Amino acid sequence: MLSLNGQQLKLEEIASVARGEMPVSLSDEARARVAESRGLIEEIISSGRIVYGVNTGFGKLSDVHIPPSELRELQLNLVRSHACGVGRALSEAETRAMLLLRANVLARGQSGARPLIIDTLLLMLERGVHPLIPEKGSVGASGDLAPLAHLSLTVIGEGESLYQGERMASAEAMRRAGIEPVELEAKEGLALLNGTQAMCAVGSLALHRAEILARSADVAGAMTLEALRGTPVAFDARIHAARPHAGQMDAAQHLLSLLAESEIRESHVENDPRVQDAYSLRCMPQVHGAVRGALRHAREIVEIESGSATDNPLVFTDGSDVLSGGNFHGAPVALALDYAAIAVTDLMSISERRIDRLVNPDSNEGLPPFLTSHAGTA
């Protein structure tokens, strides 16, 4: 059971919930904090104090005061007007990751939403109501407004969802799952929409796969070295201690462990005329290690983001303050994921060069051309 308290989540936890392998609940501490935050919003409304997003318009209309009688309509229209994404729907795993991440950041108690909002998100996770969220439409600089709006449509019983493998109106999906749609109160539409949980969800799952890929590349590289009768000398720990990047040293150690006690290596230790192997073999620790470093950095950023308040404005109950800021901006996550994408591309590049050496009869150390025993017909 994963108990949400607005904490930083590990990629493994996000992936496990996305696959439906780990149940999720809201901690008692978080529930009390969220209720206290909501109480401050109610006090603001009762006092007539003007606060952005609570009783004002949005963006360029932030100077327009909204009367108490129209506060629910304001939040409802905000959700409907921003549900304008296009393209294919996100996968169910990505959608589940979004539900988890949005519930967790609301659990920090800095958005002013009721505990009911989080309870509804977690019920959708538990019972498999997955909003249909188009993959395109996020602005990034304003967070993931459009994707989160599509998620929020289902919360209020509108839009479309997948339920038990069937696409249907969200109202019907919620009815079948026994979940009551929410009538949004003041600030709650904005609390659901403001944030980076779409990019975080997609990025978290991609990073989790990329880390597996990076270790798999070591395995494939070690097997390639064996097939080409190469030498593990380039992975000697002393070489990498002389250039002590953590990822490089990790990759070298992993490659050495994979090649330990290799019988193939022993067959050509003596009288091998080659001085050193090709770059694509010899430089695996440097390239694979740099990829590890990039993915490690991206993991750190995304895990910090998973437990960060990305709403605007933010509620601070200790001083009864509601402060406008820019935590919704996607730059920290976007730059980290761009870096990770560049790294994975480089991993694919060196992998392709190793494949070429394996299949090319001019460089594959006597292996069959194109690795087939029936060259020319296979």
Tab-separated table of C-alpha atoms in Angstrom:
chain	number	residue	atom	x	y	z
A	1	MET	CA	0.000	0.000	0.000
A	2	LEU	CA	1.318	3.433	-0.971
A	3	SER	CA	0.189	6.082	1.519
A	4	LEU	CA	0.170	9.567	-0.001
A	5	ASN	CA	1.412	12.476	2.041
A	6	GLY	CA	2.640	14.781	-0.699
A	7	GLN	CA	6.020	13.059	-0.500
A	8	GLN	CA	8.492	12.555	-3.323
A	9	LEU	CA	7.652	9.318	-5.113
A	10	LYS	CA	10.170	6.899	-6.584
A	11	LEU	CA	9.950	6.007	-10.275
A	12	GLU	CA	9.412	2.404	-9.214
A	13	GLU	CA	6.383	3.390	-7.112
A	14	ILE	CA	4.879	5.418	-9.956
A	15	ALA	CA	5.420	2.559	-12.404
A	16	SER	CA	3.922	0.024	-9.996
A	17	VAL	CA	0.752	2.081	-9.499
A	18	ALA	CA	0.554	2.727	-13.241
A	19	ARG	CA	0.559	-1.030	-13.844
A	20	GLY	CA	-2.160	-1.544	-11.233
A	21	GLU	CA	0.150	-3.488	-8.915
A	22	MET	CA	0.059	-1.215	-5.848
A	23	PRO	CA	-3.013	0.187	-4.051
A	24	VAL	CA	-2.951	3.818	-2.919
A	25	SER	CA	-4.482	5.650	0.042
A	26	LEU	CA	-4.428	9.146	1.532
A	27	SER	CA	-2.612	9.401	4.864
A	28	ASP	CA	-4.459	10.784	7.881
A	29	GLU	CA	-1.834	13.516	8.225
A	30	ALA	CA	-2.390	14.634	4.645
A	31	ARG	CA	-6.174	14.530	5.032
A	32	ALA	CA	-6.014	16.871	8.020
A	33	ARG	CA	-3.631	19.220	6.219
A	34	VAL	CA	-5.831	19.337	3.115
A	35	ALA	CA	-8.918	20.068	5.226
A	36	GLU	CA	-7.087	22.900	6.989
A	37	SER	CA	-6.055	24.358	3.644
A	38	ARG	CA	-9.636	24.188	2.430
A	39	GLY	CA	-10.783	25.939	5.581
A	40	LEU	CA	-8.610	28.931	4.721
A	41	ILE	CA	-10.210	29.150	1.269
A	42	GLU	CA	-13.658	29.124	2.864
A	43	GLU	CA	-12.601	31.920	5.220
A	44	ILE	CA	-11.388	33.984	2.273
A	45	ILE	CA	-14.714	33.573	0.487
A	46	SER	CA	-16.696	34.469	3.606
A	47	SER	CA	-14.608	37.579	4.278
A	48	GLY	CA	-14.874	38.880	0.724
A	49	ARG	CA	-11.106	39.059	0.374
A	50	ILE	CA	-10.044	39.070	-3.286
A	51	VAL	CA	-7.687	36.217	-4.180
A	52	TYR	CA	-6.644	35.150	-7.672
A	53	GLY	CA	-8.307	31.973	-8.853
A	54	VAL	CA	-10.693	31.875	-5.921
A	55	ASN	CA	-12.994	34.780	-6.743
A	56	THR	CA	-11.354	36.376	-9.785
A	57	GLY	CA	-11.080	35.627	-13.460
A	58	PHE	CA	-7.967	33.977	-14.894
A	59	GLY	CA	-4.977	35.263	-16.842
A	60	LYS	CA	-5.726	38.629	-18.432
A	61	LEU	CA	-9.057	38.642	-16.595
A	62	SER	CA	-7.465	38.355	-13.161
A	63	ASP	CA	-8.709	41.842	-12.273
A	64	VAL	CA	-12.348	40.788	-12.777
A	65	HIS	CA	-14.098	40.069	-9.473
A	66	ILE	CA	-16.450	37.067	-9.484
A	67	PRO	CA	-19.422	37.215	-7.075
A	68	PRO	CA	-19.973	34.306	-4.652
A	69	SER	CA	-23.035	33.139	-6.581
A	70	GLU	CA	-20.882	32.415	-9.663
A	71	LEU	CA	-17.853	30.735	-8.075
A	72	ARG	CA	-18.950	27.186	-8.931
A	73	GLU	CA	-19.722	28.191	-12.512
A	74	LEU	CA	-16.277	29.805	-12.752
A	75	GLN	CA	-14.522	26.544	-11.858
A	76	LEU	CA	-16.755	24.428	-14.079
A	77	ASN	CA	-16.199	26.679	-17.088
A	78	LEU	CA	-12.448	26.676	-16.461
A	79	VAL	CA	-12.324	22.896	-16.772
A	80	ARG	CA	-14.567	22.763	-19.830
A	81	SER	CA	-12.792	25.558	-21.692
A	82	HIS	CA	-9.342	24.027	-21.250
A	83	ALA	CA	-10.270	20.496	-22.328
A	84	CYS	CA	-9.069	21.121	-25.878
A	85	GLY	CA	-6.384	18.476	-26.426
A	86	VAL	CA	-5.993	16.602	-29.702
A	87	GLY	CA	-4.376	13.415	-30.957
A	88	ARG	CA	-4.290	9.895	-29.642
A	89	ALA	CA	-5.163	9.206	-26.034
A	90	LEU	CA	-2.445	8.634	-23.482
A	91	SER	CA	-2.016	5.001	-22.488
A	92	GLU	CA	-3.907	3.699	-19.483
A	93	ALA	CA	-0.601	3.412	-17.599
A	94	GLU	CA	0.224	7.062	-18.310
A	95	THR	CA	-3.273	8.101	-17.267
A	96	ARG	CA	-2.994	6.152	-14.025
A	97	ALA	CA	0.344	7.817	-13.324
A	98	MET	CA	-1.329	11.202	-13.846
A	99	LEU	CA	-4.101	10.343	-11.389
A	100	LEU	CA	-1.540	9.266	-8.801
A	101	LEU	CA	0.677	12.310	-9.231
A	102	ARG	CA	-2.193	14.790	-9.135
A	103	ALA	CA	-3.592	13.196	-5.982
A	104	ASN	CA	-0.163	13.311	-4.363
A	105	VAL	CA	0.522	16.994	-5.027
A	106	LEU	CA	-2.957	17.887	-3.774
A	107	ALA	CA	-2.114	15.887	-0.636
A	108	ARG	CA	0.450	18.558	0.230
A	109	GLY	CA	-2.478	20.762	1.241
A	110	GLN	CA	-1.326	23.826	-0.657
A	111	SER	CA	-4.048	23.967	-3.298
A	112	GLY	CA	-7.134	24.582	-1.187
A	113	ALA	CA	-9.128	21.659	-2.574
A	114	ARG	CA	-11.301	19.466	-0.365
A	115	PRO	CA	-10.149	15.960	0.632
A	116	LEU	CA	-13.106	14.762	-1.467
A	117	ILE	CA	-11.205	15.684	-4.639
A	118	ILE	CA	-8.292	13.426	-3.698
A	119	ASP	CA	-10.634	10.649	-2.584
A	120	THR	CA	-12.325	10.741	-5.988
A	121	LEU	CA	-9.008	10.560	-7.856
A	122	LEU	CA	-7.943	7.583	-5.750
A	123	LEU	CA	-11.280	5.821	-6.273
A	124	MET	CA	-10.826	6.260	-10.019
A	125	LEU	CA	-7.402	4.637	-9.668
A	126	GLU	CA	-8.721	1.799	-7.523
A	127	ARG	CA	-11.743	0.985	-9.682
A	128	GLY	CA	-10.128	1.537	-13.068
A	129	VAL	CA	-11.913	4.615	-14.387
A	130	HIS	CA	-9.308	6.040	-16.752
A	131	PRO	CA	-10.059	9.407	-18.382
A	132	LEU	CA	-9.371	9.670	-22.104
A	133	ILE	CA	-6.618	12.290	-22.264
A	134	PRO	CA	-5.364	13.447	-25.691
A	135	GLU	CA	-1.575	13.373	-25.882
A	136	LYS	CA	-1.216	16.797	-27.534
A	137	GLY	CA	-2.232	20.200	-26.228
A	138	SER	CA	-0.028	20.906	-23.230
A	139	VAL	CA	1.526	24.369	-23.273
A	140	GLY	CA	4.270	23.487	-20.800
A	141	ALA	CA	4.999	27.081	-19.854
A	142	SER	CA	1.578	27.104	-18.164
A	143	GLY	CA	1.860	23.551	-16.977
A	144	ASP	CA	-0.329	20.762	-18.355
A	145	LEU	CA	-3.613	22.654	-18.453
A	146	ALA	CA	-5.252	20.777	-21.331
A	147	PRO	CA	-4.353	17.217	-20.279
A	148	LEU	CA	-5.336	17.897	-16.680
A	149	ALA	CA	-8.590	19.464	-17.868
A	150	HIS	CA	-9.479	16.216	-19.644
A	151	LEU	CA	-8.661	14.316	-16.447
A	152	SER	CA	-10.839	16.745	-14.506
A	153	LEU	CA	-13.778	16.292	-16.877
A	154	THR	CA	-14.093	12.721	-15.664
A	155	VAL	CA	-13.919	13.859	-12.039
A	156	ILE	CA	-17.056	15.954	-12.662
A	157	GLY	CA	-18.745	13.238	-14.740
A	158	GLU	CA	-18.102	14.706	-18.182
A	159	GLY	CA	-15.874	13.762	-21.106
A	160	GLU	CA	-14.944	10.184	-21.961
A	161	SER	CA	-13.172	7.388	-20.134
A	162	LEU	CA	-11.989	3.828	-20.514
A	163	TYR	CA	-13.584	1.429	-18.070
A	164	GLN	CA	-12.901	-2.316	-18.147
A	165	GLY	CA	-11.497	-1.947	-21.645
A	166	GLU	CA	-14.542	-0.128	-23.028
A	167	ARG	CA	-14.660	3.492	-24.162
A	168	MET	CA	-17.705	5.305	-22.838
A	169	ALA	CA	-19.023	8.563	-21.436
A	170	SER	CA	-17.337	9.348	-18.134
A	171	ALA	CA	-20.715	9.694	-16.432
A	172	GLU	CA	-21.472	6.073	-17.336
A	173	ALA	CA	-18.005	4.882	-16.317
A	174	MET	CA	-18.335	6.584	-12.945
A	175	ARG	CA	-21.828	5.128	-12.493
A	176	ARG	CA	-20.655	1.588	-13.230
A	177	ALA	CA	-17.685	2.014	-10.885
A	178	GLY	CA	-19.912	3.371	-8.118
A	179	ILE	CA	-18.135	6.725	-7.916
A	180	GLU	CA	-20.091	9.937	-7.403
A	181	PRO	CA	-18.963	12.770	-9.725
A	182	VAL	CA	-17.819	15.889	-7.903
A	183	GLU	CA	-19.466	19.298	-7.991
A	184	LEU	CA	-16.500	21.663	-7.923
A	185	GLU	CA	-16.345	24.356	-5.276
A	186	ALA	CA	-14.320	27.586	-5.377
A	187	LYS	CA	-10.656	27.133	-6.386
A	188	GLU	CA	-11.030	23.392	-7.087
A	189	GLY	CA	-11.070	23.537	-10.880
A	190	LEU	CA	-7.862	25.543	-10.817
A	191	ALA	CA	-6.399	23.172	-8.216
A	192	LEU	CA	-6.980	20.250	-10.577
A	193	LEU	CA	-5.653	21.980	-13.701
A	194	ASN	CA	-2.537	23.811	-12.545
A	195	GLY	CA	0.500	21.547	-12.626
A	196	THR	CA	2.984	19.389	-14.482
A	197	GLN	CA	1.491	15.968	-13.858
A	198	ALA	CA	1.056	14.994	-17.529
A	199	MET	CA	4.702	15.580	-18.416
A	200	CYS	CA	5.704	14.003	-15.110
A	201	ALA	CA	3.566	10.920	-15.712
A	202	VAL	CA	4.800	10.324	-19.248
A	203	GLY	CA	8.358	11.197	-18.233
A	204	SER	CA	8.373	8.944	-15.161
A	205	LEU	CA	7.323	5.870	-17.097
A	206	ALA	CA	9.701	6.657	-19.973
A	207	LEU	CA	12.601	7.108	-17.552
A	208	HIS	CA	11.779	3.861	-15.792
A	209	ARG	CA	11.959	2.035	-19.135
A	210	ALA	CA	15.105	3.930	-20.147
A	211	GLU	CA	16.942	2.833	-17.008
A	212	ILE	CA	16.111	-0.792	-17.798
A	213	LEU	CA	17.280	-0.168	-21.358
A	214	ALA	CA	20.609	1.235	-20.153
A	215	ARG	CA	21.383	-1.898	-18.146
A	216	SER	CA	20.181	-4.082	-21.004
A	217	ALA	CA	22.626	-2.261	-23.285
A	218	ASP	CA	25.437	-3.400	-20.989
A	219	VAL	CA	24.273	-6.996	-21.371
A	220	ALA	CA	23.994	-6.712	-25.153
A	221	GLY	CA	27.378	-4.993	-25.297
A	222	ALA	CA	29.053	-7.691	-23.211
A	223	MET	CA	27.569	-10.391	-25.440
A	224	THR	CA	28.793	-8.515	-28.514
A	225	LEU	CA	32.295	-8.276	-27.065
A	226	GLU	CA	32.250	-12.027	-26.515
A	227	ALA	CA	30.993	-12.745	-30.021
A	228	LEU	CA	33.730	-10.562	-31.520
A	229	ARG	CA	36.344	-12.089	-29.212
A	230	GLY	CA	37.191	-8.738	-27.693
A	231	THR	CA	38.977	-7.886	-24.461
A	232	PRO	CA	37.578	-6.523	-21.201
A	233	VAL	CA	40.838	-4.698	-20.448
A	234	ALA	CA	39.158	-1.362	-21.251
A	235	PHE	CA	36.804	-1.934	-18.321
A	236	ASP	CA	39.606	-2.175	-15.737
A	237	ALA	CA	38.586	-0.188	-12.655
A	238	ARG	CA	41.894	1.700	-12.640
A	239	ILE	CA	41.070	3.328	-15.967
A	240	HIS	CA	37.759	4.620	-14.679
A	241	ALA	CA	39.110	5.726	-11.322
A	242	ALA	CA	41.297	8.062	-13.373
A	243	ARG	CA	38.117	9.693	-14.699
A	244	PRO	CA	35.700	9.068	-11.859
A	245	HIS	CA	32.293	9.860	-13.303
A	246	ALA	CA	29.837	7.785	-11.281
A	247	GLY	CA	27.926	6.454	-14.275
A	248	GLN	CA	31.109	5.490	-16.099
A	249	MET	CA	32.451	3.577	-13.108
A	250	ASP	CA	29.092	1.838	-12.622
A	251	ALA	CA	28.946	0.768	-16.266
A	252	ALA	CA	32.534	-0.517	-16.248
A	253	GLN	CA	31.917	-2.535	-13.096
A	254	HIS	CA	28.708	-3.978	-14.527
A	255	LEU	CA	30.426	-4.972	-17.772
A	256	LEU	CA	33.267	-6.631	-15.867
A	257	SER	CA	30.805	-8.578	-13.732
A	258	LEU	CA	28.989	-9.786	-16.848
A	259	LEU	CA	32.257	-10.957	-18.410
A	260	ALA	CA	33.715	-12.528	-15.276
A	261	GLU	CA	35.154	-16.026	-15.788
A	262	SER	CA	34.451	-15.886	-19.501
A	263	GLU	CA	35.599	-19.058	-21.240
A	264	ILE	CA	35.455	-17.288	-24.581
A	265	ARG	CA	37.896	-14.644	-23.358
A	266	GLU	CA	40.320	-17.303	-22.154
A	267	SER	CA	40.358	-18.832	-25.635
A	268	HIS	CA	42.161	-15.834	-27.155
A	269	VAL	CA	44.112	-14.216	-24.322
A	270	GLU	CA	47.407	-15.370	-25.828
A	271	ASN	CA	48.713	-14.465	-29.283
A	272	ASP	CA	45.900	-12.040	-30.128
A	273	PRO	CA	47.336	-9.653	-32.746
A	274	ARG	CA	44.821	-6.910	-31.933
A	275	VAL	CA	45.975	-4.140	-29.621
A	276	GLN	CA	42.538	-2.777	-28.716
A	277	ASP	CA	38.887	-3.044	-29.693
A	278	ALA	CA	36.757	-0.639	-31.718
A	279	TYR	CA	35.228	2.432	-30.094
A	280	SER	CA	31.769	0.863	-29.941
A	281	LEU	CA	33.186	-1.847	-27.661
A	282	ARG	CA	36.014	-0.099	-25.865
A	283	CYS	CA	34.040	3.049	-25.030
A	284	MET	CA	30.964	1.355	-23.610
A	285	PRO	CA	31.677	2.543	-20.045
A	286	GLN	CA	32.108	6.131	-21.201
A	287	VAL	CA	28.960	6.229	-23.360
A	288	HIS	CA	26.734	3.929	-21.304
A	289	GLY	CA	27.978	5.705	-18.188
A	290	ALA	CA	27.147	9.153	-19.543
A	291	VAL	CA	23.664	7.867	-20.339
A	292	ARG	CA	23.374	6.603	-16.774
A	293	GLY	CA	24.355	10.055	-15.520
A	294	ALA	CA	21.756	11.796	-17.663
A	295	LEU	CA	19.028	9.389	-16.578
A	296	ARG	CA	20.063	9.753	-12.943
A	297	HIS	CA	19.724	13.538	-13.241
A	298	ALA	CA	16.320	13.243	-14.912
A	299	ARG	CA	15.163	10.797	-12.221
A	300	GLU	CA	16.141	13.263	-9.500
A	301	ILE	CA	14.195	16.084	-11.168
A	302	VAL	CA	11.066	14.034	-11.822
A	303	GLU	CA	11.027	12.549	-8.325
A	304	ILE	CA	11.330	16.020	-6.790
A	305	GLU	CA	8.494	17.175	-9.041
A	306	SER	CA	6.310	14.245	-7.980
A	307	GLY	CA	6.051	15.715	-4.490
A	308	SER	CA	6.013	19.407	-5.383
A	309	ALA	CA	3.145	21.887	-5.174
A	310	THR	CA	2.725	23.106	-8.761
A	311	ASP	CA	-0.507	25.037	-8.350
A	312	ASN	CA	-1.014	28.806	-8.490
A	313	PRO	CA	-1.814	30.419	-6.158
A	314	LEU	CA	-0.476	28.338	-3.278
A	315	VAL	CA	-2.101	28.184	0.140
A	316	PHE	CA	0.061	28.548	3.254
A	317	THR	CA	-2.004	27.913	6.359
A	318	ASP	CA	0.755	28.804	8.822
A	319	GLY	CA	0.431	32.482	7.908
A	320	SER	CA	-3.041	32.405	6.346
A	321	ASP	CA	-1.395	33.452	3.093
A	322	VAL	CA	-2.365	32.683	-0.486
A	323	LEU	CA	0.558	33.572	-2.739
A	324	SER	CA	0.805	33.789	-6.515
A	325	GLY	CA	3.900	32.292	-8.124
A	326	GLY	CA	5.009	30.220	-11.089
A	327	ASN	CA	5.508	26.663	-9.849
A	328	PHE	CA	3.333	25.417	-12.701
A	329	HIS	CA	6.101	26.142	-15.236
A	330	GLY	CA	7.345	22.977	-16.896
A	331	ALA	CA	10.944	24.052	-17.589
A	332	PRO	CA	12.660	21.936	-14.885
A	333	VAL	CA	10.970	18.739	-16.059
A	334	ALA	CA	11.119	19.523	-19.775
A	335	LEU	CA	14.842	20.268	-19.794
A	336	ALA	CA	15.644	17.135	-17.795
A	337	LEU	CA	13.581	14.945	-20.119
A	338	ASP	CA	15.143	16.541	-23.206
A	339	TYR	CA	18.546	15.684	-21.742
A	340	ALA	CA	17.411	12.103	-21.126
A	341	ALA	CA	16.113	11.829	-24.702
A	342	ILE	CA	19.474	12.984	-26.083
A	343	ALA	CA	21.221	10.413	-23.889
A	344	VAL	CA	19.017	7.521	-25.011
A	345	THR	CA	19.577	8.540	-28.638
A	346	ASP	CA	23.336	8.280	-28.076
A	347	LEU	CA	22.861	4.866	-26.488
A	348	MET	CA	21.018	3.753	-29.607
A	349	SER	CA	23.795	5.137	-31.793
A	350	ILE	CA	26.568	3.110	-30.159
A	351	SER	CA	24.279	0.057	-30.138
A	352	GLU	CA	23.739	0.422	-33.885
A	353	ARG	CA	27.512	0.547	-34.429
A	354	ARG	CA	27.906	-2.712	-32.517
A	355	ILE	CA	25.194	-4.324	-34.618
A	356	ASP	CA	27.069	-3.238	-37.745
A	357	ARG	CA	30.255	-4.882	-36.497
A	358	LEU	CA	28.366	-8.103	-35.820
A	359	VAL	CA	26.726	-8.395	-39.235
A	360	ASN	CA	29.448	-6.879	-41.437
A	361	PRO	CA	31.813	-9.598	-42.715
A	362	ASP	CA	34.587	-7.000	-42.987
A	363	SER	CA	34.600	-6.433	-39.223
A	364	ASN	CA	32.869	-9.336	-37.457
A	365	GLU	CA	35.973	-11.419	-36.763
A	366	GLY	CA	34.964	-14.387	-38.888
A	367	LEU	CA	31.315	-14.665	-37.917
A	368	PRO	CA	28.952	-15.595	-40.766
A	369	PRO	CA	28.018	-12.599	-42.953
A	370	PHE	CA	24.865	-10.974	-41.544
A	371	LEU	CA	24.934	-13.699	-38.881
A	372	THR	CA	23.264	-16.254	-41.115
A	373	SER	CA	24.561	-19.630	-42.214
A	374	HIS	CA	22.773	-19.200	-45.553
A	375	ALA	CA	24.271	-15.960	-46.810
A	376	GLY	CA	22.559	-14.656	-49.908
A	377	THR	CA	19.317	-16.584	-49.462
A	378	ALA	CA	18.329	-15.840	-45.875
